[in-house]
Coordinates of C-alpha atoms in Angstrom, one line a residue:
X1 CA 0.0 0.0 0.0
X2 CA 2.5 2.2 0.6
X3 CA 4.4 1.8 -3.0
X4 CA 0.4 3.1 -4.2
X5 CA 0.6 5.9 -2.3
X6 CA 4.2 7.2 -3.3
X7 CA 3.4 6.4 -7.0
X8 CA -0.2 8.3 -6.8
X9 CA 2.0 11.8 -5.0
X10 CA 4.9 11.1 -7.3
X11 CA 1.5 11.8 -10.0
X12 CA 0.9 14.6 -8.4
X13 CA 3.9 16.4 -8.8
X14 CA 4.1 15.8 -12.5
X15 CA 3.5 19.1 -14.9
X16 CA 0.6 18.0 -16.8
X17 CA -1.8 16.7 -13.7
X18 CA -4.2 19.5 -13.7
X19 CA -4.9 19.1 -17.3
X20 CA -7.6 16.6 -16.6
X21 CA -9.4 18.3 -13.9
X22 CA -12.0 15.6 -13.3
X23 CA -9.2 12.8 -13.0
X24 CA -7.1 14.8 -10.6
X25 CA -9.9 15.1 -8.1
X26 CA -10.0 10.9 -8.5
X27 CA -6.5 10.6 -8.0
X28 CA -6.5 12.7 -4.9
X29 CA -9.4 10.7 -3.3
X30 CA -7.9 7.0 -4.1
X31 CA -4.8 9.1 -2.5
X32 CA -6.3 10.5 0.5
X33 CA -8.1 7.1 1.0
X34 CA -4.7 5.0 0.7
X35 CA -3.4 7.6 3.6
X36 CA -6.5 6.9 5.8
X37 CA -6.3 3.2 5.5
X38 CA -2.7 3.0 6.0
X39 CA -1.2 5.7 8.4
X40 CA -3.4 6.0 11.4
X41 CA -2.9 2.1 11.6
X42 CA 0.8 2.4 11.4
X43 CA 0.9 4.8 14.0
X44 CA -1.1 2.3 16.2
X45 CA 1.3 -0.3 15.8
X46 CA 3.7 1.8 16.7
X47 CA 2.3 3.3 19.9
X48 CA 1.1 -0.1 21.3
X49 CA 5.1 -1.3 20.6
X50 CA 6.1 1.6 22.3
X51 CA 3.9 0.7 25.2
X52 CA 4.3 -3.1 25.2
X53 CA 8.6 -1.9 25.5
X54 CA 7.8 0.5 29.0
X55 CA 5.4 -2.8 30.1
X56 CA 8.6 -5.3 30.0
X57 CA 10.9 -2.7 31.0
X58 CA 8.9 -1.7 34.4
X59 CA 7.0 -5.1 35.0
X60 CA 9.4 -6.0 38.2
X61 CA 8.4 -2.5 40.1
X62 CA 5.4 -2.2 41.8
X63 CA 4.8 1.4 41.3
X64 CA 0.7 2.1 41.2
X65 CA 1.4 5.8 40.0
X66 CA 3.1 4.0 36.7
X67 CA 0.3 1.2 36.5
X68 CA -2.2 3.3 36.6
X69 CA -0.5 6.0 33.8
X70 CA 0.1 2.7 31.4
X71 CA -3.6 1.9 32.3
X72 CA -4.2 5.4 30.8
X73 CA -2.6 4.7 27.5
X74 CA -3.7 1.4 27.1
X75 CA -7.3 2.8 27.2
X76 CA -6.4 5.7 24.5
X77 CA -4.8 3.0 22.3
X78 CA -8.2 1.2 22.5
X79 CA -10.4 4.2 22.1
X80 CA -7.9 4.6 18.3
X81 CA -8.5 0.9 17.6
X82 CA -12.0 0.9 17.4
X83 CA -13.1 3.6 15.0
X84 CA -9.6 2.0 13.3
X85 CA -11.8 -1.6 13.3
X86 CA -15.1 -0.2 12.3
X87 CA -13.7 0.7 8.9
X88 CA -12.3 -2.2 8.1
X89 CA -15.9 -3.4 7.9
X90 CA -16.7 -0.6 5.0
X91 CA -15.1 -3.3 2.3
X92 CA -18.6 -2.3 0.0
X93 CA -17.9 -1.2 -3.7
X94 CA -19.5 2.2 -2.8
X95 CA -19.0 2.6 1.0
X96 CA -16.4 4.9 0.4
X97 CA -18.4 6.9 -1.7
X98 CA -20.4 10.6 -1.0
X99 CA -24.0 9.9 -0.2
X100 CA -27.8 10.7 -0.6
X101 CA -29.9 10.6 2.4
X102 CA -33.8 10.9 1.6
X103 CA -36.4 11.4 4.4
X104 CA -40.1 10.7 3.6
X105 CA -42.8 11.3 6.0
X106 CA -45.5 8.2 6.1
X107 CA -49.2 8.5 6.9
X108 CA -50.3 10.5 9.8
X109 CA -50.6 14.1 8.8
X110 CA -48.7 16.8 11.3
X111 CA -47.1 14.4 13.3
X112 CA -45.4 12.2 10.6
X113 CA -44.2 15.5 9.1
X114 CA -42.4 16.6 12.8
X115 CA -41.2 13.1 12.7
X116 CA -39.5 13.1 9.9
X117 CA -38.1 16.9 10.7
X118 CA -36.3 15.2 14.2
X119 CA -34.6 12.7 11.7
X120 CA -33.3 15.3 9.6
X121 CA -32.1 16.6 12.6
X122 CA -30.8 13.8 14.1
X123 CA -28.7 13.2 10.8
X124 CA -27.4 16.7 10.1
X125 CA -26.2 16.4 14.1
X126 CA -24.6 13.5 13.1
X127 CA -22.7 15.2 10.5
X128 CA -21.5 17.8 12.5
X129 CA -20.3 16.0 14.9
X130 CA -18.2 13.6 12.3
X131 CA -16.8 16.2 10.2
X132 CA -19.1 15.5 7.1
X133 CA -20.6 18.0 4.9
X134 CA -24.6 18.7 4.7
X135 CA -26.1 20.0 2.5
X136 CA -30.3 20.2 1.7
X137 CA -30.7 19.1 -2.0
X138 CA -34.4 19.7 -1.6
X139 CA -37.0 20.0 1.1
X140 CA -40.8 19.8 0.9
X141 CA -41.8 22.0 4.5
X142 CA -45.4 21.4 6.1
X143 CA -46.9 23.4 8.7
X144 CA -45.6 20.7 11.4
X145 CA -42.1 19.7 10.1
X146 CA -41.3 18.4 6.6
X147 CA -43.0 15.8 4.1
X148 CA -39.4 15.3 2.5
X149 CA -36.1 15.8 2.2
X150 CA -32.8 15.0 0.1
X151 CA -29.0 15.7 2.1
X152 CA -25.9 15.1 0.4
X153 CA -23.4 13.9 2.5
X154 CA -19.8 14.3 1.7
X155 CA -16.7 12.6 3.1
X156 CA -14.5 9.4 3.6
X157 CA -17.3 6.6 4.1
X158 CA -20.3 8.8 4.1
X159 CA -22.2 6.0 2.3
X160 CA -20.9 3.0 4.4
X161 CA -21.2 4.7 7.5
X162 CA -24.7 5.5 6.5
X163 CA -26.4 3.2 4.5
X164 CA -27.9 1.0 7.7
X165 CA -30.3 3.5 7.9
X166 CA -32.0 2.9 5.1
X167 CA -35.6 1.8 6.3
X168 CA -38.3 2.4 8.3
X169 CA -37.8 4.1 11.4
X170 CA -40.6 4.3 13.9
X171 CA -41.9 7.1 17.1
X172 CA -43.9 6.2 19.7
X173 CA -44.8 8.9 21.8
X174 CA -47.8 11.5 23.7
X175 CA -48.1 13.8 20.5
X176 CA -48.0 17.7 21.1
X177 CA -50.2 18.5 18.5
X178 CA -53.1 16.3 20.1
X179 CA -55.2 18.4 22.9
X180 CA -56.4 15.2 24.4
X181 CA -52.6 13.9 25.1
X182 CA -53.1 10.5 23.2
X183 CA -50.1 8.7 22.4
X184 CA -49.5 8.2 18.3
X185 CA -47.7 5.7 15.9
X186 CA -45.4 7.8 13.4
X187 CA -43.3 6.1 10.3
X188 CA -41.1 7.9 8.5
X189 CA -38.8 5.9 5.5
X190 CA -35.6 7.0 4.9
X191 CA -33.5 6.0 1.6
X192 CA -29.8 5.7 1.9
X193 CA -28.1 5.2 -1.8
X194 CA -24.1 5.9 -3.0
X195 CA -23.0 8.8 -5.2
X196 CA -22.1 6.8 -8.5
X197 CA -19.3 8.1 -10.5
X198 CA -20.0 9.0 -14.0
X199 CA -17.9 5.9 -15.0
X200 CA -20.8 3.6 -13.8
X201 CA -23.1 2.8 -16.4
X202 CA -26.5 3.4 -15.3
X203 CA -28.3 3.7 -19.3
X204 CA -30.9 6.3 -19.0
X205 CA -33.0 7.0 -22.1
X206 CA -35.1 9.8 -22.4
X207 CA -38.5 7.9 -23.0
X208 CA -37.4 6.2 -19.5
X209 CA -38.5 9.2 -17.8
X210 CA -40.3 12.3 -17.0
X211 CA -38.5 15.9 -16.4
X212 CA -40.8 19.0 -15.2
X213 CA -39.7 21.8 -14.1
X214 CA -41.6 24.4 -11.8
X215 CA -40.5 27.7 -9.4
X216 CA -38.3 26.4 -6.6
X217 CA -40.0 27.5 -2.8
X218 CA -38.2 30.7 -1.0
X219 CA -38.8 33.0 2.2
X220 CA -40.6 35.2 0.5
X221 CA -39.1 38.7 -0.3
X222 CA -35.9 39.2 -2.7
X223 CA -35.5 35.1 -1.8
X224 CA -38.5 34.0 -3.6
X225 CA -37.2 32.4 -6.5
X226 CA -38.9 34.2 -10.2
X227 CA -37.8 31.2 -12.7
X228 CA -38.3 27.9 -13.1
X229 CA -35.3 26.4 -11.8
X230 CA -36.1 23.5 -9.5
X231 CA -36.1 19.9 -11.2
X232 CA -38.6 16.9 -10.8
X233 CA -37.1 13.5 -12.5
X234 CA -40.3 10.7 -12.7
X235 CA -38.2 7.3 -13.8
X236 CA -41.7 5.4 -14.7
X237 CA -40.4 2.0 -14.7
X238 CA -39.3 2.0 -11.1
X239 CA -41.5 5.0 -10.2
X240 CA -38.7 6.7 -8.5
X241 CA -39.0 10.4 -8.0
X242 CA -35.9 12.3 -7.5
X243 CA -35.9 16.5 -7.3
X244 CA -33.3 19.1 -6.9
X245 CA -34.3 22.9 -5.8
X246 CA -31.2 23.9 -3.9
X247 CA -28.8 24.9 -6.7
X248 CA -28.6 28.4 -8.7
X249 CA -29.5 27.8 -12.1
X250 CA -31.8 25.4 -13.5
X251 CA -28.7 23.2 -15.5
X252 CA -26.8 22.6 -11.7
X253 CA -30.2 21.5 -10.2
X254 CA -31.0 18.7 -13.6
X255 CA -27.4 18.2 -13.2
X256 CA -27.2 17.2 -9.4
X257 CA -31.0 15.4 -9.9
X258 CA -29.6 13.2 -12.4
X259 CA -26.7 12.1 -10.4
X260 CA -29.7 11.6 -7.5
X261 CA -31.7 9.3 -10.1
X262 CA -28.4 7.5 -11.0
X263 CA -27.5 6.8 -7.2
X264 CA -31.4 5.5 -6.6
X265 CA -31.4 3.5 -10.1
X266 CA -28.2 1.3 -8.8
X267 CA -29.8 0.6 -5.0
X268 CA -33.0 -0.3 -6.1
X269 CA -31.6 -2.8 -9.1
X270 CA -28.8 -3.7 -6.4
X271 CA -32.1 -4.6 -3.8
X272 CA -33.7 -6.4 -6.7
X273 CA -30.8 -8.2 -7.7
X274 CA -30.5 -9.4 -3.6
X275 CA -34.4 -10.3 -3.2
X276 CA -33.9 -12.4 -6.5
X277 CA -31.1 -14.4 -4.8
X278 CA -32.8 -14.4 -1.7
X279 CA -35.6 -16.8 -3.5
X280 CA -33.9 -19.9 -3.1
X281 CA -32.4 -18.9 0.1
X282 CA -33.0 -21.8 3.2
X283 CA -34.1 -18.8 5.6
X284 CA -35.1 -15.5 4.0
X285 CA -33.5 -12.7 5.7
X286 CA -35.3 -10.7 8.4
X287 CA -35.2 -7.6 7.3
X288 CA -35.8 -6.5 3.7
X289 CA -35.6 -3.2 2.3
X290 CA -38.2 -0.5 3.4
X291 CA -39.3 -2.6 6.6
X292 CA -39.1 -1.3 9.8
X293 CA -36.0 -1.0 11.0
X294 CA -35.4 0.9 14.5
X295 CA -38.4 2.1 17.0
X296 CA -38.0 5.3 18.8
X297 CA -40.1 5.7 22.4
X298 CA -40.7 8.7 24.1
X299 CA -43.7 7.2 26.5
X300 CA -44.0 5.8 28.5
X301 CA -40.4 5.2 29.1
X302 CA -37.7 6.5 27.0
X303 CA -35.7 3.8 24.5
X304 CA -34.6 3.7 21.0
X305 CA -34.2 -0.1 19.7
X306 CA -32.5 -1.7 16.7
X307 CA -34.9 -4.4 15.5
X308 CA -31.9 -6.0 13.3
X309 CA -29.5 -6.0 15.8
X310 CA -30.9 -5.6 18.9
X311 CA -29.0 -2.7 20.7
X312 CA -30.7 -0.2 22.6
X313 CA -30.3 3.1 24.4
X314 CA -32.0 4.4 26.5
X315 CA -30.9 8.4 26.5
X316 CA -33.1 9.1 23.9
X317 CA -32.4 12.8 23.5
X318 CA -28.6 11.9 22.7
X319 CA -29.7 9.8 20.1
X320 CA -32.0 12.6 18.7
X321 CA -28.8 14.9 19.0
X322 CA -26.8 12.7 16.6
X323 CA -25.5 10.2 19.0
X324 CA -26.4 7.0 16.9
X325 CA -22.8 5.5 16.2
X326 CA -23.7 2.5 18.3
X327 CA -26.4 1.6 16.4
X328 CA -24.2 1.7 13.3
X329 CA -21.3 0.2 14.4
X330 CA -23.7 -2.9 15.6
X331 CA -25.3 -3.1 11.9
X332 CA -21.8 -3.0 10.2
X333 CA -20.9 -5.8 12.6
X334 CA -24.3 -7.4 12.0
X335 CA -24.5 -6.9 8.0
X336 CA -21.0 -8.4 8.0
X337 CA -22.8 -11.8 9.5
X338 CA -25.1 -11.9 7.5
X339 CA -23.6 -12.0 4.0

């Protein structure tokens, strides 16, 4: 690995690199990828040699001040392992990839709607807190939260890190927009698919779909938008919609929309390919795509619960805060099981 990475910088530094703009930016990500695969787990090694040497060297005194300070660094050196270990479960074709994360709100009017709001939420917190880039593709508002919403998440492993949340996540809680305090059932589905590099093949012919264009929402003022510029793709064999508000013009938004369709195209025929497999299986799998996934209760106790593998927490306002890297760690580690 480390011959790749000093050919790919010797690359770099040659005078005709930039020429091919779109090819540099590959070259830098394989790079950059090579580097976080290889370095941090070299400098692991080394500290937890340099540790296991100060072991042998003081393991005749009995000095608790020094036991407890190698105590200390053995504990950091595990704390570096583990999100070290996670990745070496994000072996996928794509998992390394830039994401898109869809939120749809299911039946049940206002509440659904803020449901699906506290995910976005939830997700964007996640981001934050992980160093990855947000940003709101598109975003259908109602009065009590939102009916939809696209993200695009950039970063090393957005779409590995991410794609276990593809599903159907379910609240269970005393709803504020109900004067007689009743608790309500919310669903809210929640896509997950890779952001496919134009060297994929993913044939799109124009009679394979639908493109509309219409005047993209604003504040209201100087923001309200005066040209058509937002996109709606309809594929109609799959009857995937995909739409794109966000960007200036009306070419960036069909640009970023197609790349959207592309991404959904290859997870749904991906899923199909799976469930067509899965037919002769012994034991079909649990848990199928768009199936409920993860149940979120607020009353009358407080617990979020991973149906596929299990784990709960019971600090549900962390969770809602972004906290959710146990529940992907345990469906990397589960998803790795069961293939």
């Amino acid at each position: 690995m480390l011959s790749q990475i000093n050919d790919l910088e010797q690359k770099t530094g040659e005078a005709d690199f930039w020429n091919d703009k779109d090819e540099a930016e590959k070259t830098f990500q394989k790079l950059n990828a090579l580097k976080d695969s290889y370095f941090p787990w070299q400098k692991l090694i080394k500290d937890i040699d340099d540790i296991s040497d100060l072991i042998e060297m003081y393991s005749s005194e009995d000095d608790e001040a020094l036991t407890a300070e190698l105590d200390e660094q053995i504990m950091k050196l595990d704390e570096e392992y583990k999100p070290l270990k996670l990745k070496t479960l994000l072996d996928g074709k794509f998992d390394k990839n830039d994401m898109f994360l869809s939120i749809h709100a299911g039946a049940g009017g206002t509440e659904a709607c803020d449901w699906a709001n506290m995910l976005l939420r939830m997700y964007l917190r996640w981001c934050e807190r992980h160093g990855f880039k947000s940003e709101i593709l598109d975003i259908l508002e109602d009065e009590g939260g939102i009916k939809s919403a696209t993200v695009k998440v950039s970063g090393p492993y957005a779409f590995g890190y991410l794609k276990g949340e593809a599903g159907v996540h379910r609240l269970v809680r005393i709803s504020p927009f109900d004067a007689n305090k009743r608790r309500h059932t919310s669903f809210t589905s929640v896509y997950a698919s890779p952001l496919i590099d134009d060297d994929i093949e993913i044939e799109l012919k124009p009679e394979d779909y639908r493109l509309d264009t219409y005047r993209a929402g604003g504040a209201g003022g100087q923001h309200v938008n005066k040209t058509d510029s937002a996109v709606r793709i309809t594929h109609y064999a799959t009857g995937i919609v995909v739409q794109c508000q966000n960007e200036r013009s009306q070419f960036m938004n069909k640009e970023v929309a197609f790349k959207m369709l592309r991404s959904r195209l290859y997870e749904y025929y991906q899923k199909k390919r799976e469930e067509e497999h899965q037919k002769n299986a012994i034991a079909k799998k649990d848990i199928a795509w768009g199936s409920q996934i993860r149940s979120y209760v607020f009353q009358p106790y407080t617990l979020v619960k991973d149906h596929r593998t299990n784990v709960e927490i019971g600090n549900i306002n962390a969770v809602m805060d972004g906290a959710i890297d146990p529940f992907i760690e345990a469906y990397l580690n589960w998803a790795k099981e069961e293939a």
